[in-house]
Amino acid sequence: MPPNAGKFAKDLDEELAEHEEPPEDEVPGFDPRRLLKLTVVADAPLGDIPGLSVVSQEGSDVIVLLASEAGLTEFRSRLQAVAEGRAATRKELLFAVQAFAEVTPADRTGPALVAEGTPTGARFRVDVELWPLELSNERDLMLRNFASDCAGMNATILDKVDNHAILLQRVETNSAGLSLLLRMRDVRLVDLPPRYQLDFELLASDVSELGEIESPPEDAPGVVVLDSGLATNHPILAQAVGDAQGFTSETDTGADSSGHGTLVAGLALYGDVEACAEAGAFTPELRLFSGRIADSTGEEASEFLENRIERAVKYFKEAYGCRVFNLSFGDSRRVYAGGHVGRLAATIDTLSREHQVLFVVSAGNFRGTEAGPADWREEFPGYLLEPAGRLIDPAPALNAITVGSIARHEGSRMAIRYTEDPAYQPVARRDEPSPFTRAGPGPVEAIKPELVEYGGNAFVDVRGGRDLSPGRELGVMSASASFAGGNLFAVDRGTSYAAPRVAHLAAMILKEHPEASPDLLRALLVAHAEVPDAAKLALSEDPAKVLRLLGYGLPTNEGSRFSSERRVSLYAEETIDANQHHFFELPIPEDFSGQPVRRTRIISVAISHMPRVRRTRMEYKECGLTFRVVRAKDLQAVLQAYRRLKQGEEEPSLPESDFLPKPTVRRGGTVQCARRIHKQIDKRFERKQYFVVVTSKVPAWAPTDEAEPYALAVVIEDRSETDVRLYSQIRLQLQARARARV
């Protein structure tokens, strides 16, 4: 509450009076309500007065609302009552507002339009985002009014995206039309269309012979590559291709327009093409599908990429039951700097939940700042954590798995040829972050990227100063679209080639667990991931830097798919009601705490869910799940600790065990993981048990009538040379519990 409530209310009322009438140059909306921008106390509960409708939260302390004449009158009457010395009603509402302002053309100008200015030429294209009103009748009126306005100013609507999270129109116009669009009441943002840039410089190598390649089983899971198309008759791919479709036009055949899609597809099908080539054996275990969603330039024409992706997802899900989709695209002009996510990320989040599919997306490639590092090797990897090196759209998508890149190879051809010449140096050593990978965090400080895979490296000729060699030879080997010319394989680098390796692993998990949901796939992937020691050392073992650049680390193939006596995976798929807790007791086997006392044992816990999202809310998620791992004598002790929670309290008095990262660090993500490493266990360990407590929290503005599905994965492992039987002992424990329940 302000120190002088009367003066505060009087000043605010006078300021509001100045904004009762819209600006003279504003293009009217579909109804007479006023559009106002309010500076408020962070996370203020506004919208309780009839006639004041929040349409967007533009920051923790800035909201935009539509206000009817009656709503403004009521708000002003309450201010005037306080200014006259009367008691305030709903003080928390009145005193939350700090200032009123108009939504200006500058507020509506997107980052690419700010950076590049108005395009040259008589006519050009812009993307116009309208306020995503929640009432369908208001949306319809707004769309019709917008179409009428565009027709009146000789602007052509080419395509649109209309879903729960976002409302977009692609418009062809001129400079005068752009000026009008920036002054329309119903317009939230105007920006230039994305330019999804791809690197296609390939370093080819020949493979003289291939063994006989058989087709995968008919019931093998499918992995879908949404990219530049596919060379379907490539010798190592042809037997596994289930379907290849084009979604860029009605005449699109789905052929690879650039080679990028075929490179990505080889990795999605085999995971490690280089290892297969070295072994001389290609045995596809998955079915491969391709959706061509980009042309050879990597730019869009009259249609939204979002619509192409949605059509592709519907087609491959309905026709073939595909559930794993790889998207190795990134718009370098849309660097995520916090706040609202990009429109493609929001679309992916929506499609993931609606169609129950897993998107695996690349983090994007960082080319350095405009000036570039003065010395790539000396400044590596610090420059990757600069603001310009953050994720690019759609990598911040919360319901997807985002993949960064680490280096695999160190020796360039020049270094091998001139063994005595020290000039040719790799930027990164094996398992360190790739020199081009991008960093998080994601929305609501979520850990992003969640995973990393091998995506390539670069080298420098130290005699050449700061110039970075192309160094494609230190990239990733995969199938070449130009194989007819004699090169079956090509080498390239980028996070584009790290992502399909994770998509491959996700589909391989489906091979062992056909009924697994996308949530379970994500939980298993992160529960079996680990940051390589070399990467930790490169980042000075700073936990915050490690999480920003590498997430939970590099996933393991065997561990994610199978259990053994030394490593056991447990999982559950459940639904949880709003603002409730679920409790799980972990079955810790006898050999885990047995002799010898000093040895390495690890417990990893992961949860995953795919909430509905609201792009105009800073919280973004309509539901947030968190978990804590606690130690207690029995379940009753845990239940009592949570029953004693007072209203507004989130954490019980029961302390959390030493699992890292902490809940406050990991809670922003929709897939979260924490790990406890036991180096030594004494006799007191068996006096208490481990319990996982999953908590659902739904914000006040979100619906609470729908239970939230989620998956929980737990990994218990022993990394010593001790002879242990973890799997057998856990199995007996679970069988005993089942008998007790019966």
XYZ file of N, CA and C in Angstrom, residues 150-240:
273
model
N -7.897 -5.037 -44.012
C -6.843 -5.353 -44.979
C -7.320 -5.105 -46.407
N -8.552 -5.500 -46.697
C -9.095 -5.279 -48.037
C -9.173 -3.794 -48.351
N -9.503 -2.996 -47.332
C -9.629 -1.561 -47.539
C -8.316 -0.852 -47.768
N -7.215 -1.443 -47.330
C -5.913 -0.788 -47.526
C -5.048 -1.558 -48.521
N -5.698 -2.376 -49.372
C -5.019 -3.097 -50.445
C -3.924 -4.019 -49.907
N -4.229 -4.672 -48.776
C -3.324 -5.663 -48.210
C -3.954 -7.042 -48.388
N -3.148 -8.027 -48.737
C -3.652 -9.368 -49.027
C -3.260 -10.333 -47.920
N -4.240 -11.020 -47.345
C -3.974 -12.058 -46.345
C -3.641 -13.349 -47.085
N -2.431 -13.857 -46.883
C -1.963 -15.037 -47.604
C -2.222 -16.333 -46.855
N -2.100 -16.294 -45.549
C -2.271 -17.507 -44.749
C -2.485 -17.086 -43.309
N -2.967 -18.025 -42.491
C -3.192 -17.722 -41.079
C -2.942 -18.947 -40.223
N -2.636 -18.699 -38.948
C -2.544 -19.740 -37.922
C -3.519 -19.355 -36.831
N -4.417 -20.270 -36.496
C -5.448 -19.986 -35.493
C -5.547 -21.197 -34.578
N -4.893 -21.112 -33.403
C -5.005 -22.186 -32.430
C -5.089 -21.605 -31.033
N -5.112 -22.478 -30.053
C -5.305 -22.056 -28.673
C -4.242 -21.067 -28.212
N -3.031 -21.216 -28.710
C -1.917 -20.440 -28.189
C -1.625 -19.170 -28.968
N -2.011 -19.112 -30.256
C -1.556 -18.002 -31.086
C -2.506 -17.769 -32.247
N -2.580 -16.499 -32.696
C -3.428 -16.103 -33.818
C -2.591 -15.222 -34.738
N -2.233 -15.766 -35.924
C -1.302 -15.099 -36.835
C -1.906 -14.955 -38.221
N -1.525 -13.871 -38.887
C -1.904 -13.650 -40.276
C -0.632 -13.267 -41.049
N -0.430 -13.888 -42.207
C 0.660 -13.458 -43.086
C 0.054 -12.536 -44.133
N 0.579 -11.321 -44.193
C -0.038 -10.260 -44.999
C 0.972 -9.714 -45.994
N 0.528 -9.558 -47.230
C 1.329 -8.869 -48.240
C 0.827 -7.441 -48.330
N 1.717 -6.474 -48.145
C 1.296 -5.076 -48.084
C 2.420 -4.183 -48.594
N 2.297 -2.860 -48.340
C 3.329 -1.897 -48.691
C 3.666 -1.073 -47.456
N 4.508 -0.073 -47.595
C 4.951 0.698 -46.430
C 3.791 1.428 -45.770
N 2.833 1.938 -46.583
C 1.677 2.610 -45.994
C 0.820 1.616 -45.220
N 0.639 0.405 -45.779
C -0.130 -0.618 -45.079
C 0.540 -1.051 -43.788
N 1.857 -1.144 -43.803
C 2.590 -1.502 -42.589
C 2.347 -0.471 -41.494
N 2.350 0.792 -41.868
C 2.096 1.854 -40.896
C 0.716 1.699 -40.256
N -0.285 1.328 -41.067
C -1.632 1.120 -40.526
C -1.682 -0.113 -39.622
N -1.027 -1.177 -40.029
C -1.020 -2.400 -39.219
C -0.440 -2.134 -37.834
N 0.585 -1.310 -37.769
C 1.225 -1.016 -36.490
C 0.352 -0.142 -35.592
N -0.728 0.416 -36.151
C -1.618 1.273 -35.355
C -2.985 0.640 -35.130
N -3.158 -0.630 -35.518
C -4.439 -1.307 -35.323
C -4.604 -1.754 -33.880
N -5.761 -1.463 -33.312
C -6.011 -1.845 -31.926
C -5.933 -3.346 -31.723
N -6.379 -4.123 -32.711
C -6.467 -5.577 -32.549
C -5.154 -6.297 -32.845
N -4.113 -5.559 -33.179
C -2.819 -6.166 -33.532
C -1.903 -6.170 -32.313
N -1.338 -7.324 -32.047
C -0.379 -7.455 -30.942
C 1.046 -7.216 -31.404
N 1.418 -7.782 -32.580
C 2.801 -7.688 -33.037
C 2.855 -7.823 -34.548
N 3.755 -7.055 -35.168
C 4.020 -7.151 -36.603
C 5.512 -7.403 -36.782
N 5.851 -8.427 -37.569
C 7.266 -8.743 -37.751
C 7.485 -9.323 -39.139
N 8.749 -9.400 -39.533
C 9.095 -10.002 -40.813
C 8.954 -11.520 -40.722
N 8.621 -12.196 -41.810
C 8.521 -13.665 -41.787
C 9.855 -14.290 -41.404
N 9.804 -15.474 -40.766
C 11.053 -16.131 -40.372
C 11.879 -16.532 -41.587
N 13.182 -16.593 -41.380
C 14.068 -17.114 -42.400
C 14.857 -18.243 -41.742
N 14.427 -19.469 -41.961
C 15.048 -20.617 -41.319
C 16.286 -21.028 -42.096
N 17.418 -20.605 -41.586
C 18.669 -20.769 -42.316
C 19.275 -22.142 -42.060
N 19.738 -22.768 -43.110
C 20.369 -24.070 -43.038
C 21.759 -23.995 -43.671
N 22.660 -24.781 -43.156
C 24.009 -24.867 -43.733
C 24.109 -26.120 -44.599
N 24.543 -25.930 -45.835
C 24.553 -27.066 -46.744
C 25.930 -27.357 -47.340
N 26.977 -26.798 -46.745
C 28.319 -27.096 -47.249
C 28.728 -28.490 -46.764
N 28.872 -29.366 -47.660
C 29.127 -30.762 -47.311
C 30.532 -31.189 -47.710
N 31.108 -31.982 -46.876
C 32.395 -32.601 -47.169
C 32.140 -34.089 -47.373
N 32.228 -34.514 -48.621
C 31.823 -35.893 -48.956
C 32.966 -36.868 -48.762
N 32.601 -38.091 -48.450
C 33.558 -39.204 -48.423
C 32.885 -40.425 -49.017
N 33.679 -41.325 -49.617
C 33.143 -42.490 -50.323
C 33.173 -43.738 -49.452
N 32.189 -44.581 -49.633
C 32.179 -45.914 -49.042
C 32.018 -46.893 -50.185
N 32.988 -47.789 -50.358
C 33.034 -48.628 -51.559
C 32.010 -49.751 -51.554
N 31.734 -50.321 -50.410
C 30.847 -51.475 -50.395
C 29.848 -51.369 -49.247
N 28.677 -51.863 -49.515
C 27.644 -51.977 -48.493
C 27.188 -53.420 -48.441
N 26.979 -53.924 -47.243
C 26.396 -55.248 -47.117
C 24.924 -55.209 -47.489
N 24.303 -56.360 -47.543
C 22.879 -56.433 -47.860
C 22.067 -55.791 -46.740
N 21.177 -54.918 -47.110
C 20.355 -54.205 -46.132
C 18.931 -54.732 -46.206
N 18.441 -55.261 -45.098
C 17.102 -55.814 -45.053
C 16.119 -54.766 -44.534
N 14.852 -55.006 -44.795
C 13.806 -54.103 -44.316
C 13.574 -54.314 -42.826
N 13.183 -53.267 -42.108
C 12.848 -53.442 -40.691
C 11.541 -54.217 -40.546
N 11.249 -54.750 -39.375
C 9.979 -55.445 -39.165
C 8.787 -54.527 -39.453
N 7.681 -55.117 -39.892
C 6.505 -54.319 -40.238
C 5.959 -53.546 -39.046
N 6.133 -54.090 -37.841
C 5.605 -53.419 -36.657
C 6.644 -52.522 -35.988
N 7.754 -52.245 -36.661
C 8.786 -51.379 -36.087
C 8.245 -49.969 -35.905
N 8.638 -49.293 -34.836
C 8.196 -47.909 -34.643
C 8.679 -47.011 -35.778
N 7.976 -45.931 -36.008
C 8.368 -44.978 -37.038
C 8.997 -43.732 -36.444
N 9.935 -43.144 -37.159
C 10.494 -41.851 -36.800
C 10.305 -40.939 -38.004
N 9.766 -39.754 -37.777
C 9.420 -38.828 -38.853
C 10.398 -37.658 -38.852
N 10.979 -37.389 -40.009
C 11.885 -36.250 -40.169
C 11.141 -35.160 -40.932
N 10.910 -34.027 -40.279
C 10.287 -32.869 -40.918
C 11.403 -31.923 -41.319
N 11.673 -31.844 -42.607
C 12.885 -31.146 -43.038
C 12.753 -30.721 -44.501
N 13.855 -30.847 -45.244
C 13.886 -30.395 -46.640
C 13.535 -31.498 -47.623
N 13.066 -32.640 -47.113
C 12.721 -33.752 -47.983
C 13.675 -34.918 -47.806
N 13.590 -35.908 -48.697
C 14.362 -37.124 -48.541
C 14.694 -37.733 -49.899
N 15.939 -38.198 -50.032
C 16.331 -39.007 -51.187
C 15.929 -40.441 -50.875
N 14.710 -40.808 -51.258
C 14.111 -42.065 -50.808
C 14.823 -43.308 -51.323
N 15.556 -43.188 -52.437
C 16.224 -44.370 -52.993
C 17.694 -44.472 -52.595
N 18.090 -43.741 -51.559
C 19.458 -43.872 -51.075
C 19.664 -45.302 -50.576
N 20.787 -45.918 -50.906
C 20.986 -47.342 -50.583
C 20.815 -47.711 -49.114
N 21.195 -46.842 -48.181
C 21.075 -47.227 -46.770
C 19.721 -46.838 -46.179
N 18.898 -46.117 -46.943
C 17.607 -45.657 -46.437
C 16.426 -46.357 -47.087
N 16.563 -46.723 -48.342
C 15.417 -47.145 -49.159
C 14.591 -48.250 -48.520
N 15.241 -49.258 -47.937
C 14.516 -50.397 -47.391
C 13.654 -50.018 -46.189
N 13.985 -48.914 -45.526
C 13.260 -48.521 -44.313
C 12.219 -47.431 -44.551
